[in-house]
Amino acid sequence: MNKVFLKANRDKSLKQRHPWVYSGAVARVEGQVENGETVEVYSHSGEPLALAAISPGSQLALRVWSFEVNKAVDQKFFDDALAAAYDLRQTLNIPRHTTAWRLCSSEGDNLPGVTVDVYNNYAVLQLTSAGAEFNKDLIINSLKKLQNWAAIYERSDAAVRKYEKLAPRSGLICGKLPEDLLEINEDGRKLYVDIVNGHKSGFYCDQRESRTAVQKFAQGKSVLNLFSYTGGFGVAAALGGAKHVINVDTSAPALAMAAKNFALNDIAPEKYENIEADGFSFLRKCRGERRKFDLIILDPPKLVDSMRNMAKGCRAYKDAMLQAFHLLDKGGMLFTFSCSGLVTRELFAKIAADAANDAHCDARIVADLGQGSDHAISTAFPEARYLKGLLIVRCN
Ligand code: SAH
């Protein structure tokens, strides 16, 4: 195995079992390495630290597979790691609540770059690191051993692959795709998922618990569901007894699917509207028309995707929340989310505070929300907590 030596005093994070090493911490690489191959990582003084996948040319040079340096990164390694991920979801009773869940959550499950989402009996695999790509066949073999899948489908089409010098790739790995859309069940909500053409792996199963929270509070309310995608939050609100739901998204196919999802749950057509519009403009328009809602959901796409975009993205989060506060009366509820990993919970709460202040809104954060427990967070890798949510009530 090729060896990588770190610079002096750059071994601290690995000793705390954090799985990433940036290129700036690498002193030298011995041998000719291939993109994604497994290397032995040593401290400056030659102490063995980890086995990691190397991504030459990427800023994120090393991603750790194992801190047990005597282990091999072989079929058994992936069998054990994926089985552990699978077992955790059984321990968490996830399949009892839903047929749509995350089986493997990349660094959260000690498998950097490997994400697997399950929809009924279909597994959707996403590989985003050179190391995951290098070991693709082993990973697929391990996945096949977990369950008798109807199909395994690959959705390795995330933009981040380019940083690892990997081309996007999607397609059937084994089995047969369903003839029609997949119908999943999430805490009793029926929803269609399109694993071939949908966003990410087809569906945002990370918001399951927050959708259930919305359902609990929706009785009798007028609901504005911004950045609705296929209407998951809207269906939850309607099933929770909402008076009326408006879903807003810029994607026409997502809204067409939202209409199907409302029909699938037998929600009367007069109870909802699907509007193709920019979420930020729609908020302003509602304010101009002095419209009010009882419950608003803001679940925008990742608005901060790099440190360079931090200020701009935070302004956009603030703007959306400021407008939303104006559309709420006393007792109105705002479910506001950020899926930007770089925006911490504390920063997001500060943005909410600034927005409330500018809107002259006396606001209470009554609950912290976030990704479901199947989107595991390793204690050594708190960055895995990318999804932050706040339930805020207007009190004046
Ligand atoms: N809340 C959804 C997930 C939202 S993902 C759910 O529960 O499934 C973010 C969504 O925002 C995507 O559907 C995307 O099409 C939409 N979007 C992106 N930019 C937008 C904009 N400017 N205005 C409205 N929708 C937008």
CSV table of C-alpha atoms and ligand atoms in Angstrom, one decimal:
chain,number,residue,atom,x,y,z
A,1,MET,CA,0.0,0.0,0.0
A,2,ASN,CA,1.3,3.5,-0.8
A,3,LYS,CA,2.1,5.7,2.2
A,4,VAL,CA,1.2,9.3,2.9
A,5,PHE,CA,3.0,11.4,5.6
A,6,LEU,CA,1.5,14.4,7.2
A,7,LYS,CA,3.2,17.6,8.1
A,8,ALA,CA,4.4,18.1,11.7
A,9,ASN,CA,1.5,18.7,14.2
A,10,ARG,CA,-1.2,18.0,11.6
A,11,ASP,CA,-2.3,14.7,13.1
A,12,LYS,CA,-4.5,16.0,15.9
A,13,SER,CA,-7.8,15.8,14.1
A,14,LEU,CA,-7.2,12.3,12.9
A,15,LYS,CA,-6.4,11.3,16.5
A,16,GLN,CA,-9.8,12.6,17.4
A,17,ARG,CA,-11.2,10.3,14.6
A,18,HIS,CA,-12.2,13.2,12.3
A,19,PRO,CA,-12.2,11.6,8.9
A,20,TRP,CA,-10.8,14.4,6.7
A,21,VAL,CA,-7.3,15.6,5.8
A,22,TYR,CA,-6.9,18.7,3.7
A,23,SER,CA,-4.1,18.8,1.1
A,24,GLY,CA,-2.3,21.5,3.1
A,25,ALA,CA,-1.6,19.0,5.9
A,26,VAL,CA,0.1,16.5,3.6
A,27,ALA,CA,3.9,16.5,3.6
A,28,ARG,CA,4.5,13.8,1.0
A,29,VAL,CA,3.0,10.9,-0.8
A,30,GLU,CA,5.2,7.9,-1.5
A,31,GLY,CA,4.6,6.1,-4.7
A,32,GLN,CA,2.3,6.7,-7.7
A,33,VAL,CA,-1.2,6.9,-6.5
A,34,GLU,CA,-4.4,6.4,-8.4
A,35,ASN,CA,-7.4,8.6,-7.8
A,36,GLY,CA,-9.3,7.0,-4.9
A,37,GLU,CA,-7.0,4.2,-4.0
A,38,THR,CA,-6.4,3.3,-0.3
A,39,VAL,CA,-3.2,4.6,1.3
A,40,GLU,CA,-1.6,4.3,4.8
A,41,VAL,CA,-1.5,7.6,6.6
A,42,TYR,CA,1.4,8.4,8.9
A,43,SER,CA,2.1,11.3,11.2
A,44,HIS,CA,5.3,13.3,10.5
A,45,SER,CA,7.2,11.1,13.0
A,46,GLY,CA,6.0,7.9,11.3
A,47,GLU,CA,3.2,6.9,13.6
A,48,PRO,CA,0.5,4.9,11.7
A,49,LEU,CA,-2.8,6.8,11.9
A,50,ALA,CA,-5.4,5.5,9.4
A,51,LEU,CA,-6.3,3.9,6.1
A,52,ALA,CA,-7.7,6.5,3.8
A,53,ALA,CA,-8.8,7.1,0.3
A,54,ILE,CA,-6.7,9.6,-1.6
A,55,SER,CA,-8.0,12.2,-4.0
A,56,PRO,CA,-4.9,13.7,-5.6
A,57,GLY,CA,-5.7,17.2,-6.8
A,58,SER,CA,-8.7,17.6,-4.5
A,59,GLN,CA,-8.5,20.1,-1.6
A,60,LEU,CA,-9.9,17.2,0.5
A,61,ALA,CA,-6.9,15.0,0.0
A,62,LEU,CA,-7.7,12.1,2.3
A,63,ARG,CA,-10.9,10.6,3.6
A,64,VAL,CA,-10.5,7.9,6.2
A,65,TRP,CA,-12.0,4.5,5.8
A,66,SER,CA,-10.5,3.1,9.0
A,67,PHE,CA,-8.5,4.1,12.1
A,68,GLU,CA,-7.6,0.5,12.6
A,69,VAL,CA,-4.4,0.4,10.5
A,70,ASN,CA,-4.1,-3.3,10.5
A,71,LYS,CA,-7.4,-3.8,8.8
A,72,ALA,CA,-7.8,-4.1,5.0
A,73,VAL,CA,-10.2,-2.0,3.1
A,74,ASP,CA,-11.7,-5.1,1.3
A,75,GLN,CA,-15.0,-6.8,0.8
A,76,LYS,CA,-15.3,-7.6,4.4
A,77,PHE,CA,-14.7,-4.0,5.4
A,78,PHE,CA,-17.6,-2.8,3.3
A,79,ASP,CA,-19.8,-5.7,4.3
A,80,ASP,CA,-19.3,-4.8,8.0
A,81,ALA,CA,-19.6,-1.1,7.5
A,82,LEU,CA,-22.8,-1.3,5.5
A,83,ALA,CA,-24.3,-3.9,7.8
A,84,ALA,CA,-23.6,-1.7,10.8
A,85,ALA,CA,-25.3,1.2,9.0
A,86,TYR,CA,-28.3,-1.0,8.2
A,87,ASP,CA,-28.5,-2.4,11.7
A,88,LEU,CA,-28.5,1.2,13.2
A,89,ARG,CA,-31.7,2.0,11.2
A,90,GLN,CA,-33.3,-1.2,12.5
A,91,THR,CA,-32.3,-0.2,16.0
A,92,LEU,CA,-33.9,3.2,15.4
A,93,ASN,CA,-37.1,1.5,14.2
A,94,ILE,CA,-36.9,3.6,11.0
A,95,PRO,CA,-38.7,1.0,8.8
A,96,ARG,CA,-41.6,1.0,11.2
A,97,HIS,CA,-42.3,4.7,10.4
A,98,THR,CA,-41.5,4.8,6.7
A,99,THR,CA,-40.6,2.9,3.6
A,100,ALA,CA,-38.3,5.8,2.5
A,101,TRP,CA,-35.1,6.1,4.5
A,102,ARG,CA,-31.4,6.6,4.4
A,103,LEU,CA,-29.5,3.4,4.9
A,104,CYS,CA,-26.0,4.9,4.7
A,105,SER,CA,-25.1,8.5,5.3
A,106,SER,CA,-21.6,9.0,4.1
A,107,GLU,CA,-19.2,10.2,6.9
A,108,GLY,CA,-22.1,9.9,9.4
A,109,ASP,CA,-21.7,6.1,8.9
A,110,ASN,CA,-17.9,6.1,8.5
A,111,LEU,CA,-18.2,5.6,4.8
A,112,PRO,CA,-17.2,9.0,3.2
A,113,GLY,CA,-18.8,9.5,-0.1
A,114,VAL,CA,-21.3,6.6,0.1
A,115,THR,CA,-25.0,7.5,0.4
A,116,VAL,CA,-27.8,4.9,0.0
A,117,ASP,CA,-31.4,5.8,0.2
A,118,VAL,CA,-34.1,3.1,0.3
A,119,TYR,CA,-37.6,3.5,-1.2
A,120,ASN,CA,-39.7,0.4,-0.5
A,121,ASN,CA,-37.5,-2.4,-1.9
A,122,TYR,CA,-35.4,-0.2,-4.1
A,123,ALA,CA,-31.9,1.1,-3.1
A,124,VAL,CA,-30.5,4.3,-4.6
A,125,LEU,CA,-26.8,4.6,-4.4
A,126,GLN,CA,-24.9,7.8,-4.7
A,127,LEU,CA,-21.1,7.9,-4.8
A,128,THR,CA,-19.5,11.3,-4.3
A,129,SER,CA,-15.8,10.7,-3.5
A,130,ALA,CA,-12.9,9.2,-5.5
A,131,GLY,CA,-12.5,6.5,-2.8
A,132,ALA,CA,-16.1,5.5,-3.0
A,133,GLU,CA,-15.8,5.3,-6.8
A,134,PHE,CA,-12.6,3.3,-6.6
A,135,ASN,CA,-14.4,0.7,-4.4
A,136,LYS,CA,-17.7,0.8,-6.3
A,137,ASP,CA,-17.9,-2.9,-7.0
A,138,LEU,CA,-17.2,-3.9,-3.4
A,139,ILE,CA,-19.8,-1.5,-2.2
A,140,ILE,CA,-22.4,-2.8,-4.5
A,141,ASN,CA,-21.6,-6.4,-3.5
A,142,SER,CA,-22.1,-5.4,0.2
A,143,LEU,CA,-25.3,-3.6,-0.6
A,144,LYS,CA,-26.7,-6.7,-2.3
A,145,LYS,CA,-26.1,-8.8,0.8
A,146,LEU,CA,-28.3,-6.7,3.0
A,147,GLN,CA,-31.6,-7.3,1.4
A,148,ASN,CA,-33.2,-8.8,-1.6
A,149,TRP,CA,-33.6,-5.5,-3.6
A,150,ALA,CA,-36.0,-5.2,-6.5
A,151,ALA,CA,-33.4,-3.0,-8.0
A,152,ILE,CA,-30.3,-1.0,-7.2
A,153,TYR,CA,-30.2,2.3,-9.1
A,154,GLU,CA,-27.2,4.7,-9.2
A,155,ARG,CA,-27.7,8.5,-8.9
A,156,SER,CA,-24.1,9.6,-8.8
A,157,ASP,CA,-25.0,12.8,-10.5
A,158,ALA,CA,-24.2,15.4,-7.7
A,159,ALA,CA,-22.2,18.4,-8.8
A,160,VAL,CA,-19.6,17.7,-6.0
A,161,ARG,CA,-18.2,14.8,-8.1
A,162,LYS,CA,-16.3,17.3,-10.3
A,163,TYR,CA,-14.0,18.2,-7.3
A,164,GLU,CA,-13.0,14.5,-7.3
A,165,LYS,CA,-12.4,14.4,-11.0
A,166,LEU,CA,-15.4,12.1,-11.5
A,167,ALA,CA,-17.9,12.4,-14.2
A,168,PRO,CA,-21.6,12.2,-13.3
A,169,ARG,CA,-23.2,8.8,-13.8
A,170,SER,CA,-26.8,7.5,-13.3
A,171,GLY,CA,-28.3,4.2,-14.2
A,172,LEU,CA,-29.6,0.8,-13.3
A,173,ILE,CA,-27.0,-1.4,-11.5
A,174,CYS,CA,-29.2,-4.5,-11.1
A,175,GLY,CA,-32.8,-5.6,-11.0
A,176,LYS,CA,-35.7,-3.9,-12.7
A,177,LEU,CA,-37.1,-0.4,-12.2
A,178,PRO,CA,-40.8,-0.1,-11.3
A,179,GLU,CA,-43.1,0.4,-14.3
A,180,ASP,CA,-44.8,3.3,-12.6
A,181,LEU,CA,-43.8,5.9,-10.0
A,182,LEU,CA,-42.9,4.4,-6.6
A,183,GLU,CA,-45.4,5.0,-3.9
A,184,ILE,CA,-43.8,5.3,-0.5
A,185,ASN,CA,-45.3,5.7,2.9
A,186,GLU,CA,-43.9,8.2,5.4
A,187,ASP,CA,-45.5,8.3,8.8
A,188,GLY,CA,-48.8,7.5,7.1
A,189,ARG,CA,-48.4,10.0,4.3
A,190,LYS,CA,-48.5,8.4,0.8
A,191,LEU,CA,-46.0,10.1,-1.6
A,192,TYR,CA,-44.8,9.3,-5.1
A,193,VAL,CA,-41.0,9.2,-5.7
A,194,ASP,CA,-39.3,9.3,-9.0
A,195,ILE,CA,-35.8,7.8,-8.4
A,196,VAL,CA,-34.7,8.4,-12.0
A,197,ASN,CA,-35.7,12.0,-12.6
A,198,GLY,CA,-36.3,13.4,-9.1
A,199,HIS,CA,-34.0,15.7,-7.1
A,200,LYS,CA,-31.1,14.0,-5.3
A,201,SER,CA,-32.1,10.3,-5.0
A,202,GLY,CA,-35.7,11.2,-5.8
A,203,PHE,CA,-37.0,12.6,-2.5
A,204,TYR,CA,-36.0,14.6,0.5
A,205,CYS,CA,-36.4,11.9,3.1
A,206,ASP,CA,-34.3,14.0,5.5
A,207,GLN,CA,-37.4,16.2,6.3
A,208,ARG,CA,-39.6,13.3,7.5
A,209,GLU,CA,-39.7,14.3,11.2
A,210,SER,CA,-40.3,18.0,10.4
A,211,ARG,CA,-43.2,17.0,8.1
A,212,THR,CA,-44.7,15.1,10.9
A,213,ALA,CA,-44.3,18.1,13.2
A,214,VAL,CA,-46.1,20.3,10.6
A,215,GLN,CA,-48.9,17.7,10.5
A,216,LYS,CA,-49.3,17.9,14.2
A,217,PHE,CA,-49.8,21.7,14.2
A,218,ALA,CA,-51.8,22.2,11.0
A,219,GLN,CA,-55.4,21.7,12.1
A,220,GLY,CA,-57.6,24.5,10.8
A,221,LYS,CA,-54.7,26.6,9.5
A,222,SER,CA,-54.0,28.4,6.2
A,223,VAL,CA,-50.6,27.1,5.1
A,224,LEU,CA,-48.0,28.5,2.8
A,225,ASN,CA,-45.4,25.9,1.8
A,226,LEU,CA,-42.5,27.6,0.0
A,227,PHE,CA,-39.9,25.6,-1.9
A,228,SER,CA,-42.4,22.8,-1.8
A,229,TYR,CA,-40.7,20.3,-4.3
A,230,THR,CA,-43.3,17.5,-4.6
A,231,GLY,CA,-45.5,18.9,-1.8
A,232,GLY,CA,-44.4,16.7,1.1
A,233,PHE,CA,-44.9,19.3,3.8
A,234,GLY,CA,-48.2,20.4,2.1
A,235,VAL,CA,-49.6,16.9,2.1
A,236,ALA,CA,-48.6,16.6,5.8
A,237,ALA,CA,-50.4,19.9,6.6
A,238,ALA,CA,-53.5,18.8,4.6
A,239,LEU,CA,-53.6,15.5,6.4
A,240,GLY,CA,-53.2,17.3,9.7
A,241,GLY,CA,-56.5,19.2,8.9
A,242,ALA,CA,-55.2,22.4,7.3
A,243,LYS,CA,-57.9,24.7,6.0
A,244,HIS,CA,-55.9,25.4,2.8
A,245,VAL,CA,-52.4,24.8,1.5
A,246,ILE,CA,-50.4,26.7,-1.1
A,247,ASN,CA,-47.3,25.0,-2.5
A,248,VAL,CA,-44.8,27.2,-4.3
A,249,ASP,CA,-41.8,26.0,-6.3
A,250,THR,CA,-39.9,27.0,-9.5
A,251,SER,CA,-40.0,23.4,-10.8
A,252,ALA,CA,-43.0,22.5,-12.9
A,253,PRO,CA,-42.3,18.8,-12.8
A,254,ALA,CA,-42.1,18.9,-9.0
A,255,LEU,CA,-45.5,20.7,-8.8
A,256,ALA,CA,-47.0,18.2,-11.2
A,257,MET,CA,-45.9,15.5,-8.8
A,258,ALA,CA,-47.3,17.5,-5.9
A,259,ALA,CA,-50.7,17.5,-7.5
A,260,LYS,CA,-50.5,13.7,-7.8
A,261,ASN,CA,-49.4,13.4,-4.2
A,262,PHE,CA,-52.4,15.5,-3.0
A,263,ALA,CA,-54.8,13.3,-5.1
A,264,LEU,CA,-53.1,10.1,-3.8
A,265,ASN,CA,-54.0,11.2,-0.2
A,266,ASP,CA,-57.6,12.0,-1.2
A,267,ILE,CA,-57.2,15.7,-0.4
A,268,ALA,CA,-60.1,17.7,-2.0
A,269,PRO,CA,-58.9,19.9,-4.9
A,270,GLU,CA,-60.3,23.1,-3.3
A,271,LYS,CA,-58.0,22.5,-0.3
A,272,TYR,CA,-54.8,23.3,-2.2
A,273,GLU,CA,-53.1,25.3,-4.9
A,274,ASN,CA,-49.8,24.6,-6.6
A,275,ILE,CA,-48.1,27.8,-7.9
A,276,GLU,CA,-45.0,27.9,-10.1
A,277,ALA,CA,-43.1,31.0,-8.9
A,278,ASP,CA,-39.9,32.2,-7.3
A,279,GLY,CA,-40.3,31.8,-3.6
A,280,PHE,CA,-38.8,35.1,-2.6
A,281,SER,CA,-40.9,37.1,-5.1
A,282,PHE,CA,-44.0,35.2,-4.0
A,283,LEU,CA,-43.4,36.3,-0.4
A,284,ARG,CA,-43.1,39.9,-1.5
A,285,LYS,CA,-46.2,39.7,-3.6
A,286,CYS,CA,-48.2,38.3,-0.7
A,287,ARG,CA,-46.9,41.1,1.5
A,288,GLY,CA,-48.0,43.7,-1.1
A,289,GLU,CA,-51.4,42.2,-1.1
A,290,ARG,CA,-51.5,42.1,2.7
A,291,ARG,CA,-52.2,38.4,2.7
A,292,LYS,CA,-51.8,36.4,5.9
A,293,PHE,CA,-51.2,32.8,6.7
A,294,ASP,CA,-51.3,30.8,9.9
A,295,LEU,CA,-48.3,28.5,9.2
A,296,ILE,CA,-45.5,29.1,6.8
A,297,ILE,CA,-42.8,26.6,5.7
A,298,LEU,CA,-39.5,27.9,4.3
A,299,ASP,CA,-37.3,25.1,3.0
A,300,PRO,CA,-35.1,26.6,0.3
A,301,PRO,CA,-32.3,24.9,-1.5
A,302,LYS,CA,-28.8,25.2,-0.1
A,303,LEU,CA,-28.2,29.0,-0.2
A,304,VAL,CA,-24.7,28.9,1.2
A,305,ASP,CA,-22.6,26.4,-0.8
A,306,SER,CA,-19.2,27.9,-0.1
A,307,MET,CA,-17.6,30.3,2.3
A,308,ARG,CA,-17.4,32.8,-0.6
A,309,ASN,CA,-21.2,32.8,-0.7
A,310,MET,CA,-21.8,33.0,3.0
A,311,ALA,CA,-22.8,36.7,3.2
A,312,LYS,CA,-25.1,36.5,0.2
A,313,GLY,CA,-26.7,33.2,1.3
A,314,CYS,CA,-27.3,34.5,4.8
A,315,ARG,CA,-29.0,37.7,3.4
A,316,ALA,CA,-31.3,35.4,1.4
A,317,TYR,CA,-32.2,33.4,4.4
A,318,LYS,CA,-32.9,36.6,6.3
A,319,ASP,CA,-34.9,38.1,3.5
A,320,ALA,CA,-37.2,35.1,3.3
A,321,MET,CA,-37.8,35.0,7.1
A,322,LEU,CA,-38.3,38.7,7.3
A,323,GLN,CA,-41.0,38.5,4.6
A,324,ALA,CA,-42.5,35.5,6.2
A,325,PHE,CA,-42.8,37.2,9.6
A,326,HIS,CA,-44.8,40.0,7.9
A,327,LEU,CA,-47.3,37.4,6.7
A,328,LEU,CA,-48.0,36.0,10.1
A,329,ASP,CA,-50.3,37.3,12.8
A,330,LYS,CA,-50.0,36.7,16.5
A,331,GLY,CA,-49.8,32.9,17.1
A,332,GLY,CA,-48.6,32.3,13.5
A,333,MET,CA,-46.0,29.6,13.0
A,334,LEU,CA,-42.8,29.6,10.9
A,335,PHE,CA,-41.0,26.4,10.1
A,336,THR,CA,-37.7,27.7,8.7
A,337,PHE,CA,-34.9,25.5,7.4
A,338,SER,CA,-31.3,25.6,6.2
A,339,CYS,CA,-29.6,22.6,4.5
A,340,SER,CA,-26.4,24.6,4.2
A,341,GLY,CA,-23.8,22.6,6.2
A,342,LEU,CA,-21.7,25.8,6.6
A,343,VAL,CA,-24.6,27.6,8.4
A,344,THR,CA,-24.5,26.4,12.0
A,345,ARG,CA,-27.6,26.3,14.2
A,346,GLU,CA,-26.3,29.3,16.1
A,347,LEU,CA,-25.8,31.3,13.0
A,348,PHE,CA,-29.2,30.3,11.7
A,349,ALA,CA,-30.9,31.3,14.9
A,350,LYS,CA,-29.1,34.7,14.7
A,351,ILE,CA,-30.3,35.2,11.2
A,352,ALA,CA,-33.9,34.4,12.4
A,353,ALA,CA,-33.4,36.9,15.3
A,354,ASP,CA,-32.3,39.7,12.9
A,355,ALA,CA,-35.3,39.0,10.6
A,356,ALA,CA,-37.7,39.0,13.5
A,357,ASN,CA,-36.2,42.3,14.8
A,358,ASP,CA,-36.5,44.0,11.4
A,359,ALA,CA,-40.1,42.8,11.1
A,360,HIS,CA,-40.9,44.1,14.6
A,361,CYS,CA,-41.8,40.6,15.5
A,362,ASP,CA,-41.7,39.2,19.1
A,363,ALA,CA,-40.7,35.7,18.2
A,364,ARG,CA,-40.1,32.5,20.2
A,365,ILE,CA,-38.1,29.5,19.0
A,366,VAL,CA,-40.3,26.7,20.4
A,367,ALA,CA,-38.5,23.8,18.8
A,368,ASP,CA,-35.3,22.8,17.1
A,369,LEU,CA,-35.8,20.6,14.1
A,370,GLY,CA,-33.5,18.8,11.7
A,371,GLN,CA,-32.6,15.7,9.7
A,372,GLY,CA,-34.2,12.4,10.8
A,373,SER,CA,-32.1,10.0,12.9
A,374,ASP,CA,-31.4,7.8,9.8
A,375,HIS,CA,-29.3,10.8,8.5
A,376,ALA,CA,-26.7,9.7,11.1
A,377,ILE,CA,-24.2,12.0,12.7
A,378,SER,CA,-20.9,10.5,13.8
A,379,THR,CA,-19.7,12.1,17.1
A,380,ALA,CA,-16.4,12.6,15.4
A,381,PHE,CA,-17.9,14.4,12.5
A,382,PRO,CA,-20.5,17.0,13.7
A,383,GLU,CA,-20.4,18.6,10.2
A,384,ALA,CA,-22.8,15.8,9.2
A,385,ARG,CA,-25.6,17.9,10.8
A,386,TYR,CA,-26.3,19.8,7.6
A,387,LEU,CA,-30.0,20.3,8.1
A,388,LYS,CA,-31.1,22.8,10.7
A,389,GLY,CA,-34.7,23.9,11.4
A,390,LEU,CA,-36.4,26.2,13.8
A,391,LEU,CA,-40.1,26.3,14.7
A,392,ILE,CA,-40.8,29.9,15.5
A,393,VAL,CA,-44.1,31.4,16.8
A,394,ARG,CA,-45.0,35.0,16.4
A,395,CYS,CA,-46.1,36.3,19.8
A,396,ASN,CA,-47.3,39.9,18.9
B,1,SAH,N1,-39.6,21.0,1.0
B,1,SAH,C1,-39.3,20.0,0.0
B,1,SAH,C2,-37.8,20.0,-0.4
B,1,SAH,C3,-37.3,21.4,-0.9
B,1,SAH,S1,-35.9,21.3,-1.8
B,1,SAH,C4,-39.7,18.7,0.5
B,1,SAH,O1,-40.2,18.5,1.6
B,1,SAH,O2,-39.6,17.7,-0.2
B,1,SAH,C5,-35.8,22.9,-2.5
B,1,SAH,C6,-36.8,23.2,-3.6
B,1,SAH,O3,-36.7,24.6,-3.9
B,1,SAH,C7,-36.7,22.4,-4.9
B,1,SAH,O4,-37.9,21.8,-5.2
B,1,SAH,C8,-36.4,23.5,-5.9
B,1,SAH,O5,-37.0,23.3,-7.2
B,1,SAH,C9,-37.0,24.7,-5.3
B,1,SAH,N2,-36.4,26.0,-5.6
B,1,SAH,C10,-35.2,26.4,-5.9
B,1,SAH,N3,-35.1,27.7,-6.1
B,1,SAH,C11,-36.3,28.2,-5.9
B,1,SAH,C12,-36.8,29.6,-5.9
B,1,SAH,N4,-36.1,30.6,-6.2
B,1,SAH,N5,-38.2,29.7,-5.7
B,1,SAH,C13,-39.0,28.6,-5.4
B,1,SAH,N6,-38.5,27.4,-5.4
B,1,SAH,C14,-37.2,27.2,-5.6
